[in-house]
Every structure is written in C-alpha cells, then in structure tokens.
C-alpha positions as semicolon CSV with decimal commas, in nm:
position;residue;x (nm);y (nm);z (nm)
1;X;0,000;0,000;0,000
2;X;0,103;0,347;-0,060
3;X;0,276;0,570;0,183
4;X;0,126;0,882;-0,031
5;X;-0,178;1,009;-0,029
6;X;-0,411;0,933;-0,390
7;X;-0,466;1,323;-0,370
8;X;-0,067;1,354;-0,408
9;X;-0,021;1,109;-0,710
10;X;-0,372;1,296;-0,862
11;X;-0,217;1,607;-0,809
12;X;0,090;1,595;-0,996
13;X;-0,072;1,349;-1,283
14;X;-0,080;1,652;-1,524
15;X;0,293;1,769;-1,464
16;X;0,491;1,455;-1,481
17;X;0,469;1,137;-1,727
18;X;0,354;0,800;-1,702
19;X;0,711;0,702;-1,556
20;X;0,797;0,936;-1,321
21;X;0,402;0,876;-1,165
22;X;0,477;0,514;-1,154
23;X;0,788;0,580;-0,972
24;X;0,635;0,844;-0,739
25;X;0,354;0,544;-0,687
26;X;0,641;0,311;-0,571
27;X;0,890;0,524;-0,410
28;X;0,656;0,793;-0,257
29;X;0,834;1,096;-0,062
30;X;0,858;1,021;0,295
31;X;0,911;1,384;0,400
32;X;0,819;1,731;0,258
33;X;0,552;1,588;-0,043
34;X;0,320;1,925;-0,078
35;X;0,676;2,056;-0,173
36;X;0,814;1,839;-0,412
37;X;0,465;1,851;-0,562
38;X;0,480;2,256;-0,587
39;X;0,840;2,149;-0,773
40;X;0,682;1,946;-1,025
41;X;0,414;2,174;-1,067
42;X;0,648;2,493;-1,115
43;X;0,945;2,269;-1,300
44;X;0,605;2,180;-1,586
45;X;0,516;2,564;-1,571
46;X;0,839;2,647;-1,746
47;X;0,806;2,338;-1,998
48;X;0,569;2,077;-2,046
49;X;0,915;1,860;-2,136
50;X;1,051;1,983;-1,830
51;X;1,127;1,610;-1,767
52;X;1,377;1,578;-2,088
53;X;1,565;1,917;-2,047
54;X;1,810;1,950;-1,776
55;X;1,818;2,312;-1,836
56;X;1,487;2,342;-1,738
57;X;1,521;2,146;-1,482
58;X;1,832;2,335;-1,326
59;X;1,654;2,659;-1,332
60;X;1,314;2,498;-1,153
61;X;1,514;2,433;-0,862
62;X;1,699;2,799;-0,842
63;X;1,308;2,959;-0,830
64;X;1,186;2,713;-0,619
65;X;1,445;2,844;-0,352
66;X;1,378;3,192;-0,486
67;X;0,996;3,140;-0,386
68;X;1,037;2,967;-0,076
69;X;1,307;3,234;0,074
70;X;0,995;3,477;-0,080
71;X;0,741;3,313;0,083
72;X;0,552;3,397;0,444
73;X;0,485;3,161;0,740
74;X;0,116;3,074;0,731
75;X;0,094;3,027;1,106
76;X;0,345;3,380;1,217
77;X;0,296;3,519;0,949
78;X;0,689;3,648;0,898
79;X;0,902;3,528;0,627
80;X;1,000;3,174;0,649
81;X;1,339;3,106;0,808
82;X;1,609;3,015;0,593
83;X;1,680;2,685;0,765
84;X;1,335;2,565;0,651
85;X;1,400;2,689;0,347
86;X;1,673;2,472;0,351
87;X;1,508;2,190;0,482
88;X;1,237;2,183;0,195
89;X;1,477;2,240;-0,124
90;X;1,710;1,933;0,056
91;X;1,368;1,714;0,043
92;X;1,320;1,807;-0,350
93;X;1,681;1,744;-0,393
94;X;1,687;1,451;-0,288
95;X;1,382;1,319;-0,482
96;X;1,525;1,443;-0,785
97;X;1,849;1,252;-0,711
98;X;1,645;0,932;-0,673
99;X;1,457;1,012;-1,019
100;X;1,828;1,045;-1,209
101;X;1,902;0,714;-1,009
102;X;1,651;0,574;-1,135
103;X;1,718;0,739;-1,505
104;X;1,338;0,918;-1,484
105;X;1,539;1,266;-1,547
106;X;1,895;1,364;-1,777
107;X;2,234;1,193;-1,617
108;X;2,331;1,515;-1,708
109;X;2,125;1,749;-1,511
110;X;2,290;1,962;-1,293
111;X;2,133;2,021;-0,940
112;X;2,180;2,346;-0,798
113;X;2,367;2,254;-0,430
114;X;2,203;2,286;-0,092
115;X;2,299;2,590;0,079
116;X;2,503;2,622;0,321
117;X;2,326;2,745;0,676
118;X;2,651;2,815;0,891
119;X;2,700;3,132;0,846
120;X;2,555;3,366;1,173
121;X;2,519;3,623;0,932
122;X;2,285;3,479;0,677
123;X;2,022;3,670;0,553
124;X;1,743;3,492;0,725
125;X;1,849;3,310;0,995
126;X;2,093;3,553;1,189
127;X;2,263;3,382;1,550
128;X;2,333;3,708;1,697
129;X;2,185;4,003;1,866
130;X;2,016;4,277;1,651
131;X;1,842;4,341;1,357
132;X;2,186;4,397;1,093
133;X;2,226;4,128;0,811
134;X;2,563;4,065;0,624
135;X;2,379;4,321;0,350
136;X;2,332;4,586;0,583
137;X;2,684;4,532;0,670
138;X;2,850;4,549;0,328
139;X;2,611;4,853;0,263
140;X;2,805;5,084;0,539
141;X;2,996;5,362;0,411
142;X;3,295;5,235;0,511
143;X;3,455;4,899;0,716
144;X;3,503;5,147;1,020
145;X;3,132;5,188;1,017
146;X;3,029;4,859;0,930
147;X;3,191;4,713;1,226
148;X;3,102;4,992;1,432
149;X;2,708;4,924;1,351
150;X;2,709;4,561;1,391
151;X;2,910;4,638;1,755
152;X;2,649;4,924;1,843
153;X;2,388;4,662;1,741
154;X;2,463;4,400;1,947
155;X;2,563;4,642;2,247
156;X;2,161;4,821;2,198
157;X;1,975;4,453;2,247
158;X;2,227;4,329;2,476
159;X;2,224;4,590;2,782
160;X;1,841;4,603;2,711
161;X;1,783;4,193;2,804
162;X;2,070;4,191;3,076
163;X;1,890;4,524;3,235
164;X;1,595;4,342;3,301
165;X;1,762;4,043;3,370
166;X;1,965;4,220;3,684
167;X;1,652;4,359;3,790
168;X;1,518;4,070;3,813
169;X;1,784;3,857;4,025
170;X;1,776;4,148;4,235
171;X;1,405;4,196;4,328
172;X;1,399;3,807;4,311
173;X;1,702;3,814;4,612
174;X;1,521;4,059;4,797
175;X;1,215;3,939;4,856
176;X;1,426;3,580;4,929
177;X;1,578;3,731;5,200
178;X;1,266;3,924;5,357
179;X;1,197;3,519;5,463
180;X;1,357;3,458;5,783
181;X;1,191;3,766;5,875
182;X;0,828;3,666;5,753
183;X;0,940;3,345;5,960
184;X;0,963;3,552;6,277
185;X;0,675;3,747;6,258
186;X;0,452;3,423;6,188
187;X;0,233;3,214;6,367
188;X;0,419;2,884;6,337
189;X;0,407;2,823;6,660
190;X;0,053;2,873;6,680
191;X;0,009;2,640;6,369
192;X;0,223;2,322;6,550
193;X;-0,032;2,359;6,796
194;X;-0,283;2,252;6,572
195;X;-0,379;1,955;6,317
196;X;-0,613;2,113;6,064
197;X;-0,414;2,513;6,033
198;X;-0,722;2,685;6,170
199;X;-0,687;2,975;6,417
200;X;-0,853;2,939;6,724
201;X;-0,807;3,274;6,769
202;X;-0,988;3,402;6,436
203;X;-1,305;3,342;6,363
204;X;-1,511;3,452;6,017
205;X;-1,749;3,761;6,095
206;X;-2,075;3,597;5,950
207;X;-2,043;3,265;6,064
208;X;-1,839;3,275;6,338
209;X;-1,593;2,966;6,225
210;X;-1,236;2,976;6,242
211;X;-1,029;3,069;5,971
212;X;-0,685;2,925;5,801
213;X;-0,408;3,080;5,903
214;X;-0,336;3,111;5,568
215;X;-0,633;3,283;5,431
216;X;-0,663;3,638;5,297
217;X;-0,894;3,702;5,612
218;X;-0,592;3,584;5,798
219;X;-0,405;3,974;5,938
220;X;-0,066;3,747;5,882
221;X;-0,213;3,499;5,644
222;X;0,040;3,586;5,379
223;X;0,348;3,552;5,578
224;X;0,220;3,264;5,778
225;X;0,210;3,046;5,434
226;X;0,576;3,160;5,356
227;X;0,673;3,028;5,672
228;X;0,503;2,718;5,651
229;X;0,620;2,596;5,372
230;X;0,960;2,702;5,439
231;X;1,003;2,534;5,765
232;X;0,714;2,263;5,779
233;X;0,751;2,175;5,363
234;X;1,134;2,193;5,324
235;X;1,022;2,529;5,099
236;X;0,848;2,298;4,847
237;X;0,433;2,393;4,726
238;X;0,282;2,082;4,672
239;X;-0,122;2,103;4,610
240;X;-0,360;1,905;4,859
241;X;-0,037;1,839;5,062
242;X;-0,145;1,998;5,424
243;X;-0,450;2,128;5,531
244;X;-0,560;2,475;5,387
245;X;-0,286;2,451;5,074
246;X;-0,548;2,594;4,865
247;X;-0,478;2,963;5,017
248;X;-0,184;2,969;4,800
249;X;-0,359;3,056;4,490
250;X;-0,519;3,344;4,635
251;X;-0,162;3,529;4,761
252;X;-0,015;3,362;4,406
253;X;0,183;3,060;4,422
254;X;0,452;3,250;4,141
255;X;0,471;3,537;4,423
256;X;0,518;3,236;4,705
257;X;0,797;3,072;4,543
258;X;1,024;3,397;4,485
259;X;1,067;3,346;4,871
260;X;1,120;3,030;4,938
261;X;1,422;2,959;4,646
262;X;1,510;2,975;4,307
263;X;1,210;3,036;4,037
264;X;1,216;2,948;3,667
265;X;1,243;3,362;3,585
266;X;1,505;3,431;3,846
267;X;1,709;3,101;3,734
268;X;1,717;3,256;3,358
269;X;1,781;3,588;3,430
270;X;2,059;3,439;3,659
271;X;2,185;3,257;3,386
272;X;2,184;3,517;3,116
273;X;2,464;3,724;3,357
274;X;2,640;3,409;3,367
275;X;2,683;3,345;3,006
276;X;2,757;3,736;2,879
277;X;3,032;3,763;3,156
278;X;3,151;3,370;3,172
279;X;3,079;3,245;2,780
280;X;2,951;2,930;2,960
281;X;2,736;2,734;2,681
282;X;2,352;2,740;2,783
283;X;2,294;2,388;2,806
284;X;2,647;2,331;3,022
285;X;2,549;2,585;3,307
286;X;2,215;2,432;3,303
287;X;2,357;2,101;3,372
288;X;2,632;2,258;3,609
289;X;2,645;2,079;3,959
290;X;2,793;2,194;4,240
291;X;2,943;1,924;4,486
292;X;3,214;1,768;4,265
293;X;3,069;1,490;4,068
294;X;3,277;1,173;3,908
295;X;3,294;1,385;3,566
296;X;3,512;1,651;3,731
297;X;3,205;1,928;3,791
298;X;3,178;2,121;4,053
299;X;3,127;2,486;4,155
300;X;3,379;2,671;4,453
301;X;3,399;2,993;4,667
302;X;3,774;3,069;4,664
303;X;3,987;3,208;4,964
304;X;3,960;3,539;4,768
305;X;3,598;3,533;4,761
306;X;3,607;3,462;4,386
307;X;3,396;3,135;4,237
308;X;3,502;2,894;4,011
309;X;3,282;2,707;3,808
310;X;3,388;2,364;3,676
311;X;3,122;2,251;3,358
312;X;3,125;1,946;3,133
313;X;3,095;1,973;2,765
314;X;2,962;1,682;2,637
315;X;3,059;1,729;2,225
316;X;3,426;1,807;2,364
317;X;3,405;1,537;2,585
318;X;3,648;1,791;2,835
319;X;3,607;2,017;3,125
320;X;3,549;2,406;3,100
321;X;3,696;2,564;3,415
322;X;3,545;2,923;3,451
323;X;3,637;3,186;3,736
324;X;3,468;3,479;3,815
325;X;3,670;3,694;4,060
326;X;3,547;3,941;4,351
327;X;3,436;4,243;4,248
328;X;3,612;4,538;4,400
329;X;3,480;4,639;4,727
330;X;3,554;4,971;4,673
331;X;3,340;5,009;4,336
332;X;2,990;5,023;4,279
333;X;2,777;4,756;4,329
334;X;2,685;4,542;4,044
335;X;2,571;4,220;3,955
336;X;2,835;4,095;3,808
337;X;2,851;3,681;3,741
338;X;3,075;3,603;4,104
339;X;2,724;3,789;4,275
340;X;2,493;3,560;4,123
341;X;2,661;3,241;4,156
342;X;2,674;3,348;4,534
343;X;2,306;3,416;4,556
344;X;2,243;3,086;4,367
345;X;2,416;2,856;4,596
346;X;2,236;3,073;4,890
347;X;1,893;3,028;4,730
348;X;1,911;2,653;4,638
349;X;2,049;2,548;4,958
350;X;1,635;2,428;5,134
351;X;1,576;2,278;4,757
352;X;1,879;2,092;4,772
353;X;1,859;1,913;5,068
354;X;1,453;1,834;5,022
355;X;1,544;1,705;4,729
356;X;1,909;1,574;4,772
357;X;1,938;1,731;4,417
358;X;2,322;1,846;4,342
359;X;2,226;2,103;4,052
360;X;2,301;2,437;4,055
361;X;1,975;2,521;3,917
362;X;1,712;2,328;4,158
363;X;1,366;2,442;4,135
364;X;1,035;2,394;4,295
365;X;0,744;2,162;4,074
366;X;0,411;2,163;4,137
367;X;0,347;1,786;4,188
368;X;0,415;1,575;4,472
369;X;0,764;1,523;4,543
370;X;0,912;1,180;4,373
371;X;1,228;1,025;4,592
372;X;1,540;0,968;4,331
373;X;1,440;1,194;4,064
374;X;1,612;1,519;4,096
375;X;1,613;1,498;3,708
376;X;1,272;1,654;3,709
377;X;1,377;1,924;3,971
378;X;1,569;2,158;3,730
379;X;1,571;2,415;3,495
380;X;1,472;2,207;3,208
381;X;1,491;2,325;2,839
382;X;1,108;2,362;2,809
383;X;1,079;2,599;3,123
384;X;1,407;2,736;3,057
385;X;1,291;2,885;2,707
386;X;0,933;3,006;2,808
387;X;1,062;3,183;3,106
388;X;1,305;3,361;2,873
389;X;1,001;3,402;2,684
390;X;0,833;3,580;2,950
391;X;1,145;3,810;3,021
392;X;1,143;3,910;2,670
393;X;0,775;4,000;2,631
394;X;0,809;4,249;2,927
395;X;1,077;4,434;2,703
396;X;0,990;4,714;2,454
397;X;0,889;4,552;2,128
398;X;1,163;4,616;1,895
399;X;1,361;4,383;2,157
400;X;1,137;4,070;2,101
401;X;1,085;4,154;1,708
402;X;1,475;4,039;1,640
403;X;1,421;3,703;1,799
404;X;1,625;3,707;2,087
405;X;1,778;3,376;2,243
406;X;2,034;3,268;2,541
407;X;2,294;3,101;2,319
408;X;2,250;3,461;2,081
409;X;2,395;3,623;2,377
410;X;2,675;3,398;2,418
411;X;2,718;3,420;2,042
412;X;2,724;3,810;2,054
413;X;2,935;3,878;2,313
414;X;3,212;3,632;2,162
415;X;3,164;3,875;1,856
416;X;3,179;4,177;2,027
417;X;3,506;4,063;2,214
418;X;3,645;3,983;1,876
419;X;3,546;4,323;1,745
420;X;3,655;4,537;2,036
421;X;4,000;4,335;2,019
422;X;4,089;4,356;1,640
423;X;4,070;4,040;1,583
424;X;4,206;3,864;1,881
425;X;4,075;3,524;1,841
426;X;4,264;3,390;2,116
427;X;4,054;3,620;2,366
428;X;3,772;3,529;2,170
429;X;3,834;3,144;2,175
430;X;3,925;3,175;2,564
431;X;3,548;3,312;2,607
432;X;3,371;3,086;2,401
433;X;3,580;2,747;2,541
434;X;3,601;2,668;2,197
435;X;3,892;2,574;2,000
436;X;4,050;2,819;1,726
437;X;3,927;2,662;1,458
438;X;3,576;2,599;1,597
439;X;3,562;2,977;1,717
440;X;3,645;3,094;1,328
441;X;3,478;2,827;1,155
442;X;3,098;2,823;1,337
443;X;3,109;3,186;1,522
444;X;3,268;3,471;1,340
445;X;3,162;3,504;1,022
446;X;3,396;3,499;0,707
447;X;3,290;3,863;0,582
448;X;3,338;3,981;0,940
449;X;3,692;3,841;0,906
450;X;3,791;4,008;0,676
451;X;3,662;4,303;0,733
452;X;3,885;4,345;1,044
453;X;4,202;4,219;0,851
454;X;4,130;4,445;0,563
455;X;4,144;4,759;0,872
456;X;4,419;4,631;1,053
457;X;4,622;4,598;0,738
458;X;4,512;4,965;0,634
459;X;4,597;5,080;0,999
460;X;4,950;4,893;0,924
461;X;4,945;5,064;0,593
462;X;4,909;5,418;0,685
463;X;5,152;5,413;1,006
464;X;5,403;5,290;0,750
465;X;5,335;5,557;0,498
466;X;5,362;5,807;0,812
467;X;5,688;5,679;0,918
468;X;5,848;5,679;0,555
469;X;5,784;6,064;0,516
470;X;5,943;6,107;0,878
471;X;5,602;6,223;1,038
472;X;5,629;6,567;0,771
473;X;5,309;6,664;0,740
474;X;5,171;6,693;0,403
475;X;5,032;7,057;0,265
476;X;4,733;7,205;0,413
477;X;4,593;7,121;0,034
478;X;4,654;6,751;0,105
479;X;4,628;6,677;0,483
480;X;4,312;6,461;0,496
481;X;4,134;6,292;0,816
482;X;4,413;5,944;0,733
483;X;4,726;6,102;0,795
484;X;4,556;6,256;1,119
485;X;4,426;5,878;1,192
486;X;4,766;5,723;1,136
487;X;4,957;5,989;1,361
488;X;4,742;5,944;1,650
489;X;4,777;5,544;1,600
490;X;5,170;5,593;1,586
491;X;5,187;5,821;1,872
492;X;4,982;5,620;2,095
493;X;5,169;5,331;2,010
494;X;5,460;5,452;2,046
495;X;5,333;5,586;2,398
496;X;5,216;5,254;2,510
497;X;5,565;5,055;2,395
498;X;5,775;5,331;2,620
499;X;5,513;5,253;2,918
500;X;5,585;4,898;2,883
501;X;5,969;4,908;2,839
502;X;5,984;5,174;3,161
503;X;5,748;4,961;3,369
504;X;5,997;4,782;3,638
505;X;5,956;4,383;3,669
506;X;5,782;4,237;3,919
507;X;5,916;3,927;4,093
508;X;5,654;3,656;4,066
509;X;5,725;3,443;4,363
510;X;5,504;3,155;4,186
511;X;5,630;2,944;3,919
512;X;5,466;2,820;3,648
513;X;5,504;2,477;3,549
514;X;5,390;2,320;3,237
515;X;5,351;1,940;3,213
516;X;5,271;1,750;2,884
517;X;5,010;1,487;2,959
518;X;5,097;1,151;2,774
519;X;5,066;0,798;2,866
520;X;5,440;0,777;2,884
521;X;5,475;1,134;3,151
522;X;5,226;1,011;3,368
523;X;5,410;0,667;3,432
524;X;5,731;0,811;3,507
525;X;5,575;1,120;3,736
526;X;5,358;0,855;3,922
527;X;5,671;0,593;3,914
528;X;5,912;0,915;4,021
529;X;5,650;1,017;4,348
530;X;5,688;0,679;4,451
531;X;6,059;0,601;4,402
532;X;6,195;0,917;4,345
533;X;6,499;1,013;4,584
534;X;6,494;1,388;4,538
535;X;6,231;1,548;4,784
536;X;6,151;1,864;4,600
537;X;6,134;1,641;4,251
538;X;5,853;1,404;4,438
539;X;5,654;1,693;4,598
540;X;5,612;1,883;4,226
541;X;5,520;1,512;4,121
542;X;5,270;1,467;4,367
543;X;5,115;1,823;4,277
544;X;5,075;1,686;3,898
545;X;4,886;1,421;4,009
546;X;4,662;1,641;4,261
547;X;4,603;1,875;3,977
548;X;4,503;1,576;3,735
549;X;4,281;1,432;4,005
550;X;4,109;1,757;4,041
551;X;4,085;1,941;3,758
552;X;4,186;1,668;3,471
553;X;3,985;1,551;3,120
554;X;3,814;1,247;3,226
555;X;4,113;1,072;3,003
556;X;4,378;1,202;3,189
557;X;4,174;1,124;3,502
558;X;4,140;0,726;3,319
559;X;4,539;0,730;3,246
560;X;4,647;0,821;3,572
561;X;4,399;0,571;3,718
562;X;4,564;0,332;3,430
563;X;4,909;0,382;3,543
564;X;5,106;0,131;3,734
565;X;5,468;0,316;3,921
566;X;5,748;0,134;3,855
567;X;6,103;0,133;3,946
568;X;6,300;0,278;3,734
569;X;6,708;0,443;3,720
570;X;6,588;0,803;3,739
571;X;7,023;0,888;3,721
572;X;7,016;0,739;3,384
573;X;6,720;0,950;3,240
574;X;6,846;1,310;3,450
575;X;7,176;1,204;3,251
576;X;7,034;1,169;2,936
577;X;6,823;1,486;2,963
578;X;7,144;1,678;3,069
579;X;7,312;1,555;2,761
C-alpha cells in the first residue's frame, strides 16, 4: 500500500509522465511531499518537457528556492526562516536525485547545491543580537562603520535583556531574603499547635468559624504560608499536601515561590549574567552541579571570595573551568557573574537538601515530590525557554521583534570581544571554550573576518606611509582625516611601547610549570612520586597528580587511574636529559 496520499499522485498526474508517476507510486516521498509537488508543478510551468531538459530542470530548482526564501509563514505570518527553506529544497533534492538514479530525469542534469546554513550572518536566519544582516553590513559607508554598527547593534539589544535580567535577580534576592523575617513574625508556633491550620483565635465575621491561618482574612495569612512551607515543607508547594494549601492561589503561588528559592524567571535571568560575563554554553550551566561529581564538575567559593565554576561539555568530551573573581569592594555595586553564583548557591540550599538534588539550578514543581528523581527538579529546556520568553515580552517591542535567544547572547558577546580586540581570536576562543578553529569556523563570520584584517592591514598601511615621510606633514591642500588617523595610531603606540619598556619587573614568587600529559609522563611522574629520591622532585610530582585528580579531562583522570609506578634508574634518564 502506498505511503502517499491518492490526492498527491492525482495532483501531480498533469505535470509529470507515465514514468515518473509510476515511480512516485512506488517510491513515494517520505518527508516534505506538498513541496516536491509545488516542484513538479512549477518545473512543468516552465516546460511541459521539463522532464527531458536539464536546463529546465536546473533553473526549476533555483526559483523554487527563490519562492520559498519569498514566501511567508502561514501560522506567524513572517518570512520563512532560511533553515526551513533549507530543509524543503534538501527534500526536492533529494527526490530528484532518486529520479536520475533511477534514469526518470537527464544523467546530465545539474542540481543546484544545498545551501550552506553556517554562516551567523545569513540573511534569514541571523545567531546574533540585533536586527543587521551581512547586506546591511556590506552597505556601510565604510569597514570602520560597518563594524562599528554591527558592535552598536549588538551592544543596543544586549544591555536592554541583561537590564531586566539584573533587575530581576535582584528583586527576586530581595524578597528571598525578607523570609527569615516573615518566619519571625509568623504564627508557626501557633500552627504546631494545631492539626487542621485553623486559628482558634480568628473566627469569620458571619459565621463565626475559624479561619486558616493562611487565608486572605488571615491579618498574617500571607506571611504565615511563607513560613510554613519554608520550615514545615522543606520550601516545596505541593497542592492538597497539608490542610488549607489551597490559600496559596489566592496570595499567588509564582509570588510564594520567589521566597522560598530559586524560580524558573530568576534562574534565567541568573543565567543570562552568567553566560555574557563567563561564555559558559547554555545547556552546560544548566547542567552545572555543584558538589564535585565523578565527571570533574563542581562549583567553589575561593579564599579570595572569587567562584570557580567547573562545567562538562559533552561534544568536547572535556572540562570548561570558569572563574569569576570578587568584584572590587571599593566600586559600585553590580551584579556581576561572582554575585549571582553566590546568591544561587544561597537560594538553592532548602531545595537541595529536600530534594538531595546536586544542581546548581534546583527548582520547585508543582506535583508531589518523587524520591530519586532530581532529574525533574531543574531548569529544564522547556521551562528554561518560556521563562526567557516571559522576560522578553516584558521588554519594549523592537527587543522581542529580532528574535532574541540565550545562546544569541553567548554568540554576541564572543563577537563583540572579537570586534573590540581587532581580531584577537585567542581572547575570543578563551570566552567561548572553543577551540581556534571551531571559534572561526561556526562563530565569526567569514565577511566579518575580513573586514577586520582588511582595517588592521590599512591601519599597518598608513603608520608605515607616516613613518616613511618622517612624520612631515603633508600641505594644508593635502592633509586629509588618514594622515591625522595614522599619527594618532603611531603616537599612541609609540606611547604605550615606552610605558611597557619603563614599567619595572615584578618578581613573581610563583612558578609556572607546564607538564605534557601523555601515557608515557604520567608513568614516570607517578613511578618518580613513589621512588623518586629527590624530595623537592617528588613533591612537584605529587602536585601533577593532585592537579590531574582535580581538575583533569576524564582521560587524563582514566590514564592516571591506568598507570602502574614502577622502578625505574631516574640517574640514567636526569643524565640523558642533561646531555
């Protein structure tokens, strides 16, 4: 029987000939059919023998992308995305690989190729901040300006989001810690007294019952269900789960949970500082745990008051080790990443043990509490996206109208970075936790690239022309806004290289000490701890192995683990080395 509907083969009956239909009849598209059907149907448009000319048949495919990328959404309304465009013309290039297969169409026919949809500056489908496409970019007066505009771009939609994301971690922290006061001022004494939560002590006007201490009659009924739940409930709102737990959804069980821990709003707000300061990837900090697990992930207050945060990255299959220092306690307060992380661990800590859950993100659900899965206790991808959803809805229009997403602010900032710098990938890379390649190849785009090596090797260009004419200044006839440019670039380079060369050396007590992890270096610094002779020697060889243990890949963790000491002439190798 036929995968494909009769209405499909009916449909297309008038385009195509007796051969292709009997193929389509036994090979029916699995995927994308109304669209290979609106090929056949445009490809016959252009020629009846569409089927016998591979001209034809080239040039149906280049306007069925042209129509597609013209085409709206019917359910949004907005243009369709280019990675469904891509998605359809790859489903009608595939069929019509199957036809020439199956020598229905020309050997000879040349299929336009699927585009490629890695580029974050495509014209539909655009993985950073802002409104400005690669067009807009080329369009600039100049490649000062274009850079400057995509930079200003990303900057405008990027302090708007993390604006109303630090104003929400800090009225979400605030009301967390009015709590302990709401505690004090409560009834809970009163309530352990009793066994059904009614006040003896209140009674309704008409008919003279006694009232919940929770109810909106209740003077204190507010406060005395934040402090039941916090102390009585381990700070978790479960429905039906004490007497008088209906209450809640009169005071609002959203405005209940902001004090008892960490909501799905604050948690994405939290995480959106995270990521613009950090570069953590979205899904990694969501997955981030905090008491050191088997993988290596974990998350530490320093001595300094500084937190690291240890992450696994699955598609590396390595550890991303992020600190963010102490802000200066002289400066102005901010919320910087090291001040959320702190209020995190702060505001999880009642979850947490309730639920013996060890991510950093624990939240509160709605349904009864199930022993051993902490899986569903967390700031899953579903809740994760509408809550950014919500932030983004309470922002001014033009905000939500370029399609804002977390991993667009990760994106963005790695761009910005590499703007700002010139063109430091390194920097870049060192943000993203990517590798070089990876950083060039999937995040900066290639007309980007060389827009900022075509102005750094005009910038070159110019300081060379100014140094060849001895810094004479040309007539007042020729002097132009360049020569000014590539003075003030010479002199403040010059100015910076004297600073540096002036600056005295500082003795760094510490020493840095680099160690190439191979299966051969960890035998002999594991065989060398053990029956080493020289003290100093074993002690930096028992710090390798500390360091491995602690902050290793899980392979260097598996090597070491792997590794057998043995005893072996260390006076032989020190000679050899000295040779």
């Amino acid at each position: 029987m036929s995968r494909t509907p009769e209405n499909f083969v009916d449909g297309i009956r008038s385009c195509c000939p007796e051969d292709i239909l009997t193929f389509v009849e036994k090979h029916p598209p699995r995927q994308r059919a109304p669209h290979i059907r609106d090929f056949f149907m445009l490809a016959h448009g252009l020629d009846p023998e569409w089927h016998r000319k591979p001209v034809v048949i080239t040039n149906a495919c280049r306007q069925f992308l042209s129509n597609r990328r013209n085409a709206t959404s019917g359910k949004t309304g907005k243009p369709v995305k280019e990675v469904t465009v891509i998605s359809d013309y790859s489903a009608v290039h595939l069929y019509l690989n199957k036809l020439q297969k199956a020598k229905k169409l020309p050997s000879n026919t040349l299929l336009p190729p699927i585009p490629d949809s890695t580029d974050v500056f495509s014209e539909k489908e655009c993985n950073i901040l802002g409104y400005l496409t690669l067009k807009h970019a080329i369009e600039a007066a100049s490649m000062d300006a274009a850079l400057n505009d995509i930079a200003d771009q990303i900057e405008k939609h990027r302090s708007a989001i993390l604006t109303r994301c630090k104003s929400i971690v800090a009225e979400g922290y605030e009301k967390f810690q009015q709590t302990q006061e709401m505690i004090l001022n409560s009834d809970l004494n009163a309530m352990r007294l009793t066994h059904d939560n009614l006040d003896p002590t209140h009674k309704a006007y008409r008919s003279g019952q006694r009232i919940s201490f929770f109810s909106k009659s209740h003077p204190r009924g507010f406060i005395n269900t934040i402090a039941y739940l916090a102390e009585e409930q381990n700070g978790l709102y479960t429905r039906h789960a004490f007497p008088g737990s209906h209450h809640a959804y009169s005071w609002s069980t959203y405005e209940i949970r902001q004090h008892l821990g960490i909501t799905d709003e604050f948690a994405v707000a939290a995480m959106c500082i995270i990521i613009d300061e950090l570069g953590i990837n979205v899904s990694d900090l969501a997955n981030a745990k905090v008491k050191k697990t088997k993988e290596g992930q974990f998350v530490t207050i320093r001595e300094d008051g500084g937190v690291t945060i240890t992450t696994l990255k699955p598609r590396a299959n390595k550890l991303i080790e992020r600190h963010a220092p102490k802000a200066d306690p002289d400066g102005a307060e901010t919320l910087d990443a090291n001040t959320v992380l702190c209020m995190l661990l702060q505001m999880r800590e009642r979850h947490a043990q309730a639920l013996k859950s060890n991510y950093l993100f624990v939240l509160d659900g709605s349904s009864k509490t199930r022993a051993g899965e902490e899986e569903v206790y967390r700031i899953l991808d579903t809740r994760r996206k509408l809550a950014f959803k919500s932030i983004i809805d309470s922002l001014p229009e033009w905000v939500a109208k370029a399609e804002p997403s977390m991993p667009k602010i990760r994106v963005s900032r790695g761009l910005l970075k590499w703007i700002e710098s010139g063109g430091d990938t390194l920097e870049t890379t060192i943000y993203l936790g990517n590798s070089l390649l990876t950083a060039l190849r999937n995040y900066i785009p290639p007309s980007i690239q060389e827009f900022v090596y075509r102005k750094r090797l005009r910038d070159h260009q110019n300081i060379q022309l100014l140094i060849t004419e001895e810094l004479i200044a040309p007539t007042s006839n020729d002097k132009g806004q360049n020569y000014e440019c590539a003075k003030t670039q010479l002199i403040e380079a010059v100015k910076y290289l004297r600073n540096i060369s002036q600056k005295p050396e500082t003795n760094n007590p510490e020493q840095k000490l680099l160690f190439l992890c191979s299966p051969e270096g960890i035998e002999l610094i594991v065989s060398y701890a053990k029956y080493g002779t020289k003290h100093e020697l074993i002690s930096t060889c028992k710090k390798i192995i500390t360091k491995i243990e602690d902050e290793g890949s899980r392979k260097m963790i598996k090597l070491l683990a792997d590794t057998t000491p043995k005893p072996i002439n260390f006076d032989v190798l020190e000679v050899n080395v000295n040779e």
